Short mmCIF file of C-alpha atoms in Angstrom, two decimals:
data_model
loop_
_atom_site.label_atom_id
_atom_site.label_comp_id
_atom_site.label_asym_id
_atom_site.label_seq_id
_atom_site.Cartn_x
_atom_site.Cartn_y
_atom_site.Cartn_z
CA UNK A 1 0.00 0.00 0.00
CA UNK A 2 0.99 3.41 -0.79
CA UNK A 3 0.38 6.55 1.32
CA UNK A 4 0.36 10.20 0.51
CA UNK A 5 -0.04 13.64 2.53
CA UNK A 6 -2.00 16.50 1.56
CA UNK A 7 -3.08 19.47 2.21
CA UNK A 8 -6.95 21.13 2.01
CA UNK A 9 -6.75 24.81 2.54
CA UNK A 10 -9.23 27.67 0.89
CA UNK A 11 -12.31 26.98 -0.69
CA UNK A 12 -11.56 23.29 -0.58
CA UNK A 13 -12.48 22.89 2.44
CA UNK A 14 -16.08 22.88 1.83
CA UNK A 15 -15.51 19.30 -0.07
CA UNK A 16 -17.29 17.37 1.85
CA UNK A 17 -15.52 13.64 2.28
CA UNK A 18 -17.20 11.90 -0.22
CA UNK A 19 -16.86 14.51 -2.80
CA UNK A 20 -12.96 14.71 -2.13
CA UNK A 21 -12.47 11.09 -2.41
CA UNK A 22 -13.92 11.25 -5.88
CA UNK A 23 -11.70 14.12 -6.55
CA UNK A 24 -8.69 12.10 -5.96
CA UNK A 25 -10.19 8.88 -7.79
CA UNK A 26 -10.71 11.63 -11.21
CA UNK A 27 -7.08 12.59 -10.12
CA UNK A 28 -5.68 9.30 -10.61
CA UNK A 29 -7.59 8.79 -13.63
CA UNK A 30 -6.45 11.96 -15.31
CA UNK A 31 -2.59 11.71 -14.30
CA UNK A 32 -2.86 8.12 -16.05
CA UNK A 33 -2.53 6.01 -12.96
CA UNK A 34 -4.85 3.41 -12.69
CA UNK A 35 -6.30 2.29 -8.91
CA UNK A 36 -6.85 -0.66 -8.10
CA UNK A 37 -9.61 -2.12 -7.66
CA UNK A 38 -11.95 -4.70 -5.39
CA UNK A 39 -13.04 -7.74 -6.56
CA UNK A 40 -16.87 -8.74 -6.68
CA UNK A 41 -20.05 -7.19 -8.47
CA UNK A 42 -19.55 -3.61 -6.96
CA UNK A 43 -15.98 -3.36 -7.51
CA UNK A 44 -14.83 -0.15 -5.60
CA UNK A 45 -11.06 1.60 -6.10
CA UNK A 46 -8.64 0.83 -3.23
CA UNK A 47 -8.15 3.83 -2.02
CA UNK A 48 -9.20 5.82 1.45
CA UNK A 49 -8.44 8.68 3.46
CA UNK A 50 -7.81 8.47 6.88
CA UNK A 51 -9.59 10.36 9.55
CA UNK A 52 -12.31 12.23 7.34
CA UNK A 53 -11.74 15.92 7.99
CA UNK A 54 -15.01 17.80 8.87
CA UNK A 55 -16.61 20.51 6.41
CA UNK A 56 -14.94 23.87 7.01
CA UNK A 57 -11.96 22.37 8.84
CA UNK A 58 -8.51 22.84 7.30
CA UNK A 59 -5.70 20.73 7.17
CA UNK A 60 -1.98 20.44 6.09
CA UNK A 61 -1.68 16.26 7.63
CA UNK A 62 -4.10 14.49 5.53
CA UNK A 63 -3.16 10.78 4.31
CA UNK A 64 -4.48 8.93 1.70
CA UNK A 65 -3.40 5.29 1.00
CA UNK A 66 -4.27 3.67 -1.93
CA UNK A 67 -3.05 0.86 -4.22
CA UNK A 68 -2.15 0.96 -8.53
CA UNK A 69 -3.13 -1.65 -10.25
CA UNK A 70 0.64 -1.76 -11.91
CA UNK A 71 3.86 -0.12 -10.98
CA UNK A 72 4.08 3.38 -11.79
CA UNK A 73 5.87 6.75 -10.45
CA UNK A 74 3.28 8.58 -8.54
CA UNK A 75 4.59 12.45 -7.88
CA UNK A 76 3.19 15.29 -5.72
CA UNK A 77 3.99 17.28 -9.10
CA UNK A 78 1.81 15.04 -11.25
CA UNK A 79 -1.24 14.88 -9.40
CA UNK A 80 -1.17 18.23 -8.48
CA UNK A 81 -1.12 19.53 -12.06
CA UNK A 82 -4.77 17.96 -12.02
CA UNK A 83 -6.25 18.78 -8.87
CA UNK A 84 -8.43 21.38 -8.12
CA UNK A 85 -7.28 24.83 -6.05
CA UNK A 86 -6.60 24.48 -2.56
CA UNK A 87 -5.96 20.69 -2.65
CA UNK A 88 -1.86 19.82 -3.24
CA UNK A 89 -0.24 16.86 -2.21
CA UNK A 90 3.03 17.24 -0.37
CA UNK A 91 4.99 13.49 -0.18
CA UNK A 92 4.04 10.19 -1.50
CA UNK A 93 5.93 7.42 -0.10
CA UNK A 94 4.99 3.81 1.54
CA UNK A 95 3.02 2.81 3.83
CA UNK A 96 4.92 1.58 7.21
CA UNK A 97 2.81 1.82 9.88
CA UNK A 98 -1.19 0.85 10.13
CA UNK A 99 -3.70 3.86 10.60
CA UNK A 100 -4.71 2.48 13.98
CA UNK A 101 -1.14 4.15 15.64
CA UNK A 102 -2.28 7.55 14.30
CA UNK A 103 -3.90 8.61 18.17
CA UNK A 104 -3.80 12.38 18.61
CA UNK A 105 -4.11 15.73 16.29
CA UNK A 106 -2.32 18.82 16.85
CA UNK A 107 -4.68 21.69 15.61
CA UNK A 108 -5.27 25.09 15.78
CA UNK A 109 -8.29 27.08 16.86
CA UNK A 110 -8.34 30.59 15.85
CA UNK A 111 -11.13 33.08 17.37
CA UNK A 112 -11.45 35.65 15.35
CA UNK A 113 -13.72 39.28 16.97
CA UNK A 114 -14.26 42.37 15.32
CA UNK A 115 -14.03 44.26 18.73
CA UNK A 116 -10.79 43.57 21.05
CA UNK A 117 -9.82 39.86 21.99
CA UNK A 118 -10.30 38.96 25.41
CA UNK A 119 -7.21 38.05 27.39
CA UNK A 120 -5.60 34.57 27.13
CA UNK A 121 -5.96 33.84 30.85
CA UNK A 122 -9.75 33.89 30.87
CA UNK A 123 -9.36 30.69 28.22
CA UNK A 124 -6.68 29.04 30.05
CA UNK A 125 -8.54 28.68 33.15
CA UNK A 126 -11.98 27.44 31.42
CA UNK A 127 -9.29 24.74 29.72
CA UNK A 128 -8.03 24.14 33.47
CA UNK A 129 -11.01 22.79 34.80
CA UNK A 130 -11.53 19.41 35.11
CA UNK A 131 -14.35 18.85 33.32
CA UNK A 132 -15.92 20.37 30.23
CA UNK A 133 -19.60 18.77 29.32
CA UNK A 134 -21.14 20.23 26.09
CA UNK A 135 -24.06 19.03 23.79
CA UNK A 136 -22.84 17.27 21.02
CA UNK A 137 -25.20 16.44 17.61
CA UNK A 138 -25.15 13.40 15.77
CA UNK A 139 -27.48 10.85 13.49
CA UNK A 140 -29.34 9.67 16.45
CA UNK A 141 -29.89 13.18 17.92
CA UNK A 142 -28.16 15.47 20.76
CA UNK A 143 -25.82 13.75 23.52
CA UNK A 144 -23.75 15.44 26.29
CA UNK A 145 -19.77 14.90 25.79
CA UNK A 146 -16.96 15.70 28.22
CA UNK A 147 -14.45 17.02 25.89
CA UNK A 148 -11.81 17.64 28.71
CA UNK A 149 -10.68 13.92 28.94
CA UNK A 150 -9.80 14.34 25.08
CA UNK A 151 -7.68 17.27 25.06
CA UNK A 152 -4.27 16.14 25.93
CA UNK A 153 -2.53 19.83 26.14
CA UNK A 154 -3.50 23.60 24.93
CA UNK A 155 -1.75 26.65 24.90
CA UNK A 156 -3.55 29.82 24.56
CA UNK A 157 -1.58 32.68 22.75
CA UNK A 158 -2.97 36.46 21.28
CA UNK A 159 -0.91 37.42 18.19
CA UNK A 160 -2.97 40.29 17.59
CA UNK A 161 -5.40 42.34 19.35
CA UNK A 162 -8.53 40.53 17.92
CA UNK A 163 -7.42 36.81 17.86
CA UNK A 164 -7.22 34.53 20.25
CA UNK A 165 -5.33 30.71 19.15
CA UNK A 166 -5.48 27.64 20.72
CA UNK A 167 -2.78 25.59 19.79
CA UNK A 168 -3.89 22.20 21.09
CA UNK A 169 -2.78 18.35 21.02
CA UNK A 170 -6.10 16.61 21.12
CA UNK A 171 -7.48 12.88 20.38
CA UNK A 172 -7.81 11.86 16.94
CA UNK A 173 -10.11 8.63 17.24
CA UNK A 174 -11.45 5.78 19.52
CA UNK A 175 -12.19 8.27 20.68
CA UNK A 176 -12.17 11.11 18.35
CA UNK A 177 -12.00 15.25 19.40
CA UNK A 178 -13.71 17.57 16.22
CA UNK A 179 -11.54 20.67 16.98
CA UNK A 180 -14.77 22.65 16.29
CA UNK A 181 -15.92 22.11 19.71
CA UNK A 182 -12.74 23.74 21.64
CA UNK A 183 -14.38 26.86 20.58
CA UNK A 184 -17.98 25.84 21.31
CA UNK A 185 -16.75 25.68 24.75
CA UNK A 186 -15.65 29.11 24.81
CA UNK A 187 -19.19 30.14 23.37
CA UNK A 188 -21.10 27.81 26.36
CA UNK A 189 -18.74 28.78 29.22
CA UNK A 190 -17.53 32.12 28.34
CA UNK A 191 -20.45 34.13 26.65
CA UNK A 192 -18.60 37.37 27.06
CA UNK A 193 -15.84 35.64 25.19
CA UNK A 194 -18.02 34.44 22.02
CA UNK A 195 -15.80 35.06 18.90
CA UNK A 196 -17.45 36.56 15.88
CA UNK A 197 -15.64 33.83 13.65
CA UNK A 198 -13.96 30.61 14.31
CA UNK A 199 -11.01 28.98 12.05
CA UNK A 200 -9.90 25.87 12.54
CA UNK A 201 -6.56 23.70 10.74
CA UNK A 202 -5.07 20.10 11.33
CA UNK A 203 -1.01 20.76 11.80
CA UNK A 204 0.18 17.15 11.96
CA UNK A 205 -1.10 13.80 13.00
CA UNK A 206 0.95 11.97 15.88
CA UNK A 207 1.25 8.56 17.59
CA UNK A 208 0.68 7.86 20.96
CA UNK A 209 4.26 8.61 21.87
CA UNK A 210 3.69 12.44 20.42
CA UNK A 211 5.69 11.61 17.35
CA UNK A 212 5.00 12.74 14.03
CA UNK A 213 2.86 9.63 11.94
CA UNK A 214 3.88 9.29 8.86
#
């Protein structure tokens, strides 16, 4: 199996996961690499992408593996000449280690205000506490979460007067953290602190030991 990293910045990011994994399968396709593919009456390409990033969420760690059905040289440089904007792959190599080591996500939380920021300290003590229970949505409906358990460290900076960022190491699955809700716990706990827009971005993907997965 072969993996590759790649980034989803701009207006990619509202590619939803199904929609980019059909983007790469038409990127294959028009680089002249052909997939591989399964065997039976539904025969699907052998490809997937690990962790499936969230609408709106960027990312510069994302891995896809994915198998040829003959040898070929596979290049960031030729399957980037046919992808669209904001989606460029940055290393293709082999696959060494299984999916299942990849355990935490460093990300970053920008909150964004029109008005001043409020200081750092009032964000570093909500992240203090020991607990952090917020509603969560999913397919069967609305569930409380504690969050805190999944956020292995955070540092709070303020590089300009109307940002705050969290720079964060949290869990990436089993179970998993959507970075999206760091700053719906600033909007529950911290009304005052509410920011007018939220950005988040995946930095890197690490194992359990805090190395970088690759």
């Amino acid at each position: 199996m072969s993996r590759l990293r790649f980034e989803k910045l701009g207006d990619s990011i509202y590619i939803s996961h199904l929609d980019l994994m059909r983007v790469f399968q038409r990127a294959f396709r028009r680089a002249g690499l052909l997939l591989r593919h399964s065997q039976g009456f539904t025969p699907r390409a052998i490809v997937s992408i690990a962790l499936p990033l969230s609408v709106g969420v960027e990312s510069e760690c994302e891995l896809l593996d994915y198998q040829l059905e003959q040898e070929a040289e596979v290049t960031p440089a030729r399957l980037n000449a046919v992808l669209p904007e904001g989606i460029r792959v940055l290393e293709v190599y082999e696959e060494t280690r299984k999916i299942k080591e990849l355990t935490h996500l460093r990300v970053n939380v920008a909150l964004e205000y029109d008005a001043t920021a409020p200081e750092t300290g009032t964000v570093e003590e909500l992240f203090a506490r020991p607990a952090l229970v917020l509603e969560k949505r999913s397919k069967t409906g609305t569930t409380e979460v504690d969050i805190r358990p999944m956020v292995q460290s955070i540092a709070v900076s303020r590089p300009d007067t109307h940002t705050l960022l969290l720079d964060a190491v949290i869990c990436a699955q089993n179970p998993s953290l959507n970075p999206q809700l760091l700053a719906q716990a600033v909007e529950t706990y911290l009304p005052d602190a509410k920011p007018d827009f939220v950005r988040c971005r995946r930095m890197e993907v690490l194992d359990s030991e805090g190395n970088v997965f690759r």
